[in-house]
């Protein structure tokens, strides 16, 4: 059991933008047991003034150098900065023996993300609970923790779907179709920050931003596919260089085939995942309802015994009763604190953040090279292809 059980985890928030402000409120109001907000790293003068007014007891770090120079004052960081900064900040934190909770995506490319995973492994080996400062006092008592903010996993509907699939309720999986075009974003959103919706600033469009949540859920439910084929629309709905329309086809080694369709330019949209198996169909809608159409006889068994030309299995439909949802961000923060204090398993360990990123990278490669991409991808190929997109974007803007 960690030797810091009972001690509060002192967190510094890095980034005070849209999500950063939400995280600050959640960590400062005492609602996360065993975790406290002790600092915020914010370069913006207006943001600093707001922090002084709302959180007068919190230390302000004017930049990341200032923050890391005072790393002995805190135990971990929550990274809520633009995508391309995630890896560098995480690596620096692990070198200081700090805990890291990072907003999705874990990085913009698998090559960069693997640098972060490597830094975490080295930190775990170097900064063990037995490491001591001069004078015998432990600086950061627990081994450095690493988690990714894929908070949708905490919703009861997805946890139940995961349980049913893994428990065999659907039998052998055959098909999955997810239509997710309720991500509508107007030009106002795309202009809200200079780094948004660009190869240079964000490292991509929908696939690297909104769809990361869905791609994480996909791999969590079904595992990683053998290959990905993509048809992407770049600036289909608005004047953008990046993707705002996504159609993916996932190929698995067994009978399972998957399709995922998403866009950020259509409204009203749909959020509906249908999963077929030999024992029936499971439908997840709007991140909140779960319906199971259960076959009375599994399709493979029915095929063996049926003697009617147009016969098909009878089925019963039922809504699955779910727990009332809680604030998923708070649940993630609580899980992070409990892992550090009590050794409880992380709901989304850092290494799992690589999977959703690799699916996005594979989809981009498929679109650019117009071919099916087998996994794992070649990291260097993607890194070079992404750099080419950045160069092209700069010539167009």
Coordinates of C-alpha atoms in Angstrom, one line a residue:
X1 CA 0.0 0.0 0.0
X2 CA 1.4 3.5 -0.9
X3 CA 3.1 5.1 2.1
X4 CA 1.2 8.4 1.4
X5 CA -2.2 7.1 2.3
X6 CA -4.2 9.8 3.9
X7 CA -2.0 12.7 2.5
X8 CA -3.6 15.1 0.1
X9 CA -2.2 15.2 -3.4
X10 CA -1.1 18.7 -4.2
X11 CA -2.0 19.4 -7.9
X12 CA -1.0 22.2 -10.2
X13 CA -3.2 22.9 -13.2
X14 CA -1.3 23.7 -16.4
X15 CA -3.5 25.8 -18.7
X16 CA -6.4 28.0 -17.7
X17 CA -8.6 28.0 -20.8
X18 CA -12.0 26.5 -21.3
X19 CA -11.4 23.1 -19.7
X20 CA -8.8 24.4 -17.4
X21 CA -11.3 26.7 -15.7
X22 CA -13.6 23.8 -15.1
X23 CA -10.8 21.6 -13.7
X24 CA -9.8 24.5 -11.4
X25 CA -13.3 24.7 -9.9
X26 CA -13.5 21.0 -9.4
X27 CA -10.2 20.7 -7.7
X28 CA -10.7 23.8 -5.6
X29 CA -14.1 23.2 -4.1
X30 CA -13.1 20.2 -1.9
X31 CA -15.2 17.8 -3.9
X32 CA -12.2 15.5 -4.7
X33 CA -11.3 13.6 -1.6
X34 CA -7.5 13.6 -1.0
X35 CA -6.7 16.0 -3.8
X36 CA -6.2 19.8 -3.6
X37 CA -5.4 22.6 -6.1
X38 CA -2.3 24.4 -4.9
X39 CA -1.2 26.1 -8.1
X40 CA -2.2 27.2 -11.6
X41 CA 0.3 27.8 -14.5
X42 CA -1.2 30.6 -16.6
X43 CA 0.7 33.0 -18.9
X44 CA -2.2 35.2 -19.7
X45 CA -2.4 38.4 -17.6
X46 CA -6.3 38.4 -17.6
X47 CA -6.3 34.8 -16.6
X48 CA -3.9 35.5 -13.8
X49 CA -6.1 38.3 -12.5
X50 CA -9.2 36.0 -12.6
X51 CA -7.2 33.4 -10.7
X52 CA -6.3 35.9 -8.0
X53 CA -9.9 36.8 -7.5
X54 CA -11.4 33.3 -7.5
X55 CA -8.6 31.4 -5.9
X56 CA -6.5 33.9 -3.8
X57 CA -4.8 31.0 -1.8
X58 CA -3.5 29.3 -5.0
X59 CA 0.0 30.1 -6.3
X60 CA 0.3 31.4 -9.8
X61 CA 3.1 30.2 -12.0
X62 CA 3.7 32.6 -14.9
X63 CA 5.1 29.9 -17.2
X64 CA 6.1 26.3 -17.2
X65 CA 9.8 27.0 -16.4
X66 CA 8.7 28.9 -13.3
X67 CA 6.4 26.0 -12.4
X68 CA 9.0 23.3 -12.8
X69 CA 11.6 25.3 -10.9
X70 CA 9.3 25.0 -7.9
X71 CA 8.4 21.3 -8.4
X72 CA 9.1 20.6 -4.7
X73 CA 5.9 22.5 -3.9
X74 CA 3.5 20.1 -5.4
X75 CA 3.0 16.4 -6.3
X76 CA 1.4 16.3 -9.7
X77 CA 0.1 18.3 -12.7
X78 CA -3.1 18.2 -14.7
X79 CA -2.2 19.2 -18.3
X80 CA -5.0 21.2 -20.1
X81 CA -3.0 23.0 -22.7
X82 CA -3.0 22.8 -26.6
X83 CA -2.4 19.3 -27.9
X84 CA 1.2 19.8 -29.2
X85 CA 2.4 20.7 -25.7
X86 CA 1.2 17.6 -23.9
X87 CA 4.2 15.4 -24.5
X88 CA 6.9 17.9 -23.6
X89 CA 5.1 18.9 -20.4
X90 CA 4.5 15.3 -19.4
X91 CA 8.1 14.4 -20.0
X92 CA 9.4 17.3 -17.9
X93 CA 7.0 16.4 -15.1
X94 CA 8.1 12.7 -15.0
X95 CA 11.7 13.8 -14.9
X96 CA 10.8 15.6 -11.7
X97 CA 9.1 12.5 -10.3
X98 CA 5.6 14.1 -10.6
X99 CA 2.2 12.5 -11.2
X100 CA 0.6 13.4 -14.6
X101 CA -3.0 13.5 -15.6
X102 CA -3.3 14.7 -19.2
X103 CA -6.2 15.9 -21.3
X104 CA -6.8 13.9 -24.5
X105 CA -5.1 13.4 -26.8
X106 CA -2.0 12.1 -25.2
X107 CA -0.1 13.6 -28.1
X108 CA -0.6 14.3 -31.8
X109 CA 1.5 11.3 -33.1
X110 CA 2.4 7.9 -31.9
X111 CA 6.1 8.7 -32.2
X112 CA 5.8 11.6 -29.8
X113 CA 3.4 9.8 -27.4
X114 CA 5.8 6.9 -27.1
X115 CA 8.4 9.3 -25.8
X116 CA 6.0 10.2 -23.0
X117 CA 5.3 6.6 -22.2
X118 CA 9.0 5.9 -22.1
X119 CA 9.5 8.9 -19.8
X120 CA 6.9 7.5 -17.5
X121 CA 8.5 4.1 -17.3
X122 CA 11.8 5.6 -16.5
X123 CA 10.2 7.8 -13.8
X124 CA 8.6 4.7 -12.2
X125 CA 12.0 3.1 -12.0
X126 CA 13.9 6.2 -10.8
X127 CA 11.4 7.8 -8.5
X128 CA 10.3 4.9 -6.3
X129 CA 8.7 5.3 -2.9
X130 CA 12.1 4.5 -1.4
X131 CA 13.7 7.5 -3.1
X132 CA 14.7 10.1 -0.4
X133 CA 15.7 13.7 -0.3
X134 CA 18.6 14.8 1.8
X135 CA 17.4 14.6 5.3
X136 CA 15.5 11.4 4.8
X137 CA 12.1 12.9 3.8
X138 CA 10.4 11.5 0.7
X139 CA 9.8 14.2 -2.0
X140 CA 6.9 12.6 -3.9
X141 CA 6.1 9.4 -1.9
X142 CA 4.3 7.3 -4.5
X143 CA 5.6 6.2 -7.8
X144 CA 4.6 8.7 -10.6
X145 CA 1.1 8.0 -11.8
X146 CA 0.0 8.6 -15.4
X147 CA -3.6 8.8 -16.6
X148 CA -5.5 10.2 -19.6
X149 CA -8.7 12.2 -19.3
X150 CA -11.0 9.9 -21.3
X151 CA -13.9 10.7 -19.0
X152 CA -16.7 9.1 -21.1
X153 CA -15.6 5.7 -19.9
X154 CA -17.0 6.7 -16.5
X155 CA -20.6 7.0 -17.8
X156 CA -22.8 4.1 -16.6
X157 CA -24.0 3.3 -20.1
X158 CA -20.5 2.7 -21.4
X159 CA -19.4 0.7 -18.3
X160 CA -22.4 -1.5 -18.7
X161 CA -21.9 -2.0 -22.4
X162 CA -18.3 -2.9 -21.7
X163 CA -19.4 -5.4 -19.0
X164 CA -22.0 -7.0 -21.3
X165 CA -19.6 -7.4 -24.2
X166 CA -16.8 -8.8 -22.1
X167 CA -19.2 -11.0 -20.2
X168 CA -20.5 -12.7 -23.4
X169 CA -24.0 -11.4 -23.4
X170 CA -23.9 -10.7 -27.1
X171 CA -22.1 -13.9 -28.0
X172 CA -19.6 -13.7 -30.8
X173 CA -19.5 -10.1 -32.1
X174 CA -20.1 -9.7 -35.9
X175 CA -20.8 -6.0 -36.7
X176 CA -20.6 -2.5 -35.1
X177 CA -22.0 0.7 -36.6
X178 CA -21.5 4.1 -34.9
X179 CA -23.1 7.2 -36.3
X180 CA -21.8 10.2 -34.4
X181 CA -22.5 13.4 -36.2
X182 CA -23.7 15.4 -33.2
X183 CA -20.4 17.2 -32.8
X184 CA -21.6 20.4 -34.5
X185 CA -19.1 23.2 -34.4
X186 CA -19.7 26.6 -36.1
X187 CA -16.9 28.8 -37.5
X188 CA -17.0 30.7 -34.2
X189 CA -15.6 27.6 -32.5
X190 CA -12.9 27.1 -35.0
X191 CA -11.8 30.7 -34.6
X192 CA -11.9 30.6 -30.8
X193 CA -8.2 29.9 -30.4
X194 CA -5.4 30.4 -33.0
X195 CA -4.2 26.8 -32.5
X196 CA -7.6 25.2 -33.1
X197 CA -8.6 23.2 -36.2
X198 CA -5.2 23.3 -37.8
X199 CA -2.3 20.9 -38.6
X200 CA 0.1 23.4 -37.2
X201 CA -1.6 24.1 -33.9
X202 CA -3.8 21.1 -33.1
X203 CA -2.2 18.4 -35.1
X204 CA -5.4 17.7 -37.0
X205 CA -9.2 18.1 -36.9
X206 CA -12.0 15.9 -35.7
X207 CA -9.9 12.7 -35.4
X208 CA -7.4 14.3 -33.1
X209 CA -10.0 16.3 -31.1
X210 CA -13.6 15.2 -30.6
X211 CA -13.3 11.7 -32.0
X212 CA -10.6 10.8 -29.6
X213 CA -13.3 10.1 -27.0
X214 CA -15.1 7.8 -29.4
X215 CA -12.0 6.0 -30.6
X216 CA -11.0 5.4 -27.0
X217 CA -14.4 3.8 -26.3
X218 CA -14.2 1.8 -29.5
X219 CA -10.9 0.2 -28.7
X220 CA -12.0 -0.3 -25.1
X221 CA -15.1 -2.2 -26.2
X222 CA -13.8 -4.1 -29.2
X223 CA -10.0 -4.1 -28.9
X224 CA -7.6 -2.8 -31.6
X225 CA -8.4 -3.8 -35.2
X226 CA -6.0 -5.3 -37.6
X227 CA -6.5 -2.5 -40.1
X228 CA -8.2 0.8 -40.8
X229 CA -9.5 2.3 -44.0
X230 CA -10.7 6.0 -44.0
X231 CA -12.6 8.4 -46.1
X232 CA -12.1 11.9 -44.6
X233 CA -13.5 15.2 -45.6
X234 CA -11.2 18.2 -45.2
X235 CA -13.0 21.5 -44.9
X236 CA -16.2 19.8 -46.1
X237 CA -18.5 22.1 -44.1
X238 CA -16.3 25.1 -43.3
X239 CA -13.1 26.6 -44.6
X240 CA -10.6 24.4 -42.9
X241 CA -7.4 22.5 -43.9
X242 CA -8.2 19.7 -41.4
X243 CA -10.9 17.0 -41.3
X244 CA -14.5 17.8 -40.3
X245 CA -16.0 14.6 -41.7
X246 CA -14.9 11.1 -40.9
X247 CA -15.8 7.6 -42.2
X248 CA -13.8 4.7 -40.9
X249 CA -13.9 1.0 -41.5
X250 CA -12.3 -1.3 -39.0
X251 CA -11.2 -4.8 -39.9
X252 CA -10.7 -7.5 -37.2
X253 CA -9.1 -10.9 -37.3
X254 CA -12.4 -12.7 -36.5
X255 CA -15.9 -12.1 -37.8
X256 CA -16.2 -8.5 -36.4
X257 CA -16.4 -5.6 -38.8
X258 CA -16.8 -2.0 -37.7
X259 CA -17.9 1.3 -39.2
X260 CA -17.7 4.7 -37.6
X261 CA -19.2 7.9 -39.2
X262 CA -18.8 11.4 -37.7
X263 CA -19.0 15.0 -38.6
X264 CA -18.9 18.4 -37.0
X265 CA -21.0 20.3 -39.6
X266 CA -24.4 18.7 -39.4
X267 CA -27.3 19.4 -37.1
X268 CA -29.4 17.9 -35.7
X269 CA -27.0 15.0 -35.3
X270 CA -27.1 11.4 -34.1
X271 CA -25.1 9.6 -31.5
X272 CA -26.0 5.9 -31.9
X273 CA -23.8 2.8 -31.6
X274 CA -25.3 -0.5 -32.7
X275 CA -23.4 -3.7 -31.9
X276 CA -24.5 -7.1 -33.3
X277 CA -23.5 -10.5 -32.0
X278 CA -24.8 -14.0 -32.3
X279 CA -27.0 -13.5 -29.3
X280 CA -28.6 -10.2 -30.4
X281 CA -28.1 -6.4 -30.7
X282 CA -27.0 -3.9 -28.2
X283 CA -27.7 -0.2 -28.9
X284 CA -26.2 2.8 -27.1
X285 CA -27.8 6.1 -27.7
X286 CA -26.8 9.7 -26.7
X287 CA -24.3 8.4 -24.0
X288 CA -27.3 7.6 -21.8
X289 CA -29.6 4.8 -22.9
X290 CA -28.9 1.1 -23.5
X291 CA -31.2 -1.3 -25.3
X292 CA -30.7 -5.1 -25.7
X293 CA -32.5 -7.0 -28.4
X294 CA -31.8 -10.5 -27.2
X295 CA -32.2 -13.5 -29.4
X296 CA -34.1 -16.4 -27.9
X297 CA -31.7 -18.6 -29.9
X298 CA -28.2 -17.5 -31.0
X299 CA -27.9 -17.1 -34.7
X300 CA -25.2 -19.7 -35.2
X301 CA -27.3 -22.3 -33.2
X302 CA -30.5 -21.2 -35.1
X303 CA -28.8 -21.7 -38.4
X304 CA -27.9 -25.2 -37.4
X305 CA -31.4 -26.3 -36.4
X306 CA -33.8 -24.1 -38.4
X307 CA -35.9 -25.9 -41.2
X308 CA -38.0 -22.9 -42.4
X309 CA -37.0 -21.1 -45.6
X310 CA -37.5 -17.6 -44.1
X311 CA -37.1 -18.5 -40.5
X312 CA -35.2 -16.2 -38.1
X313 CA -34.6 -16.1 -34.4
X314 CA -37.3 -14.6 -32.2
X315 CA -36.0 -11.9 -29.9
X316 CA -37.0 -9.8 -26.9
X317 CA -36.2 -6.1 -26.5
X318 CA -35.5 -4.6 -23.1
X319 CA -34.1 -1.4 -21.8
X320 CA -31.1 -1.9 -19.5
X321 CA -31.5 -0.2 -16.1
X322 CA -28.5 2.0 -15.4
X323 CA -27.2 4.0 -12.4
X324 CA -27.7 7.7 -12.4
X325 CA -24.7 9.4 -14.1
X326 CA -22.3 11.4 -12.0
X327 CA -19.9 14.1 -13.1
X328 CA -17.4 12.1 -15.1
X329 CA -14.6 14.6 -14.8
X330 CA -14.9 14.4 -11.0
X331 CA -14.9 10.7 -11.1
X332 CA -11.7 10.7 -13.1
X333 CA -10.0 13.1 -10.7
X334 CA -11.1 10.9 -7.8
X335 CA -9.8 7.8 -9.4
X336 CA -6.5 9.5 -10.0
X337 CA -6.3 10.5 -6.3
X338 CA -7.3 7.1 -5.1
X339 CA -4.7 5.4 -7.3
X340 CA -1.9 7.5 -5.8
X341 CA -3.1 7.3 -2.2
X342 CA -4.4 3.8 -2.0
X343 CA -3.0 2.0 -5.0
X344 CA -6.4 1.5 -6.7
X345 CA -6.3 0.7 -10.4
X346 CA -6.5 3.6 -12.8
X347 CA -9.6 3.6 -15.0
X348 CA -7.6 5.0 -18.0
X349 CA -3.9 4.4 -17.6
X350 CA -1.6 6.5 -19.7
X351 CA -0.5 3.7 -22.0
X352 CA -4.1 3.2 -23.1
X353 CA -4.2 6.7 -24.4
X354 CA -1.9 5.5 -27.2
X355 CA -4.6 3.3 -28.8
X356 CA -7.1 6.1 -29.7
X357 CA -4.2 8.2 -31.0
X358 CA -2.9 5.3 -33.2
X359 CA -6.4 4.8 -34.7
X360 CA -6.5 8.5 -35.6
X361 CA -3.0 8.4 -37.1
X362 CA -3.9 5.3 -39.1
X363 CA -7.0 6.9 -40.4
X364 CA -5.0 10.0 -41.6
X365 CA -2.5 7.7 -43.3
X366 CA -5.3 5.8 -45.0
X367 CA -6.8 9.0 -46.3
X368 CA -3.5 10.6 -47.5
X369 CA -2.2 7.4 -49.1
X370 CA -5.6 6.2 -50.2
X371 CA -5.1 2.6 -48.9
X372 CA -5.9 0.3 -46.1
X373 CA -3.5 0.8 -43.2
X374 CA -2.5 -2.2 -41.1
X375 CA -1.7 -1.8 -37.4
X376 CA 0.6 -1.1 -35.7
X377 CA 1.4 1.9 -37.9
X378 CA 4.9 3.0 -38.8
X379 CA 5.6 5.9 -36.5
X380 CA 8.2 7.6 -38.6
X381 CA 6.0 7.4 -41.7
X382 CA 3.2 9.2 -39.9
X383 CA 5.5 11.8 -38.4
X384 CA 6.9 12.7 -41.8
X385 CA 3.4 12.8 -43.4
X386 CA 2.1 15.0 -40.6
X387 CA 5.0 17.4 -41.1
X388 CA 4.2 17.6 -44.8
X389 CA 0.6 18.6 -44.0
X390 CA 1.9 21.4 -41.7
X391 CA 4.1 22.7 -44.5
X392 CA 1.3 22.6 -47.0
X393 CA -1.0 24.4 -44.6
X394 CA 1.4 27.2 -44.2
X395 CA 1.6 27.8 -47.9
X396 CA -2.2 28.0 -48.0
X397 CA -2.8 30.4 -45.1

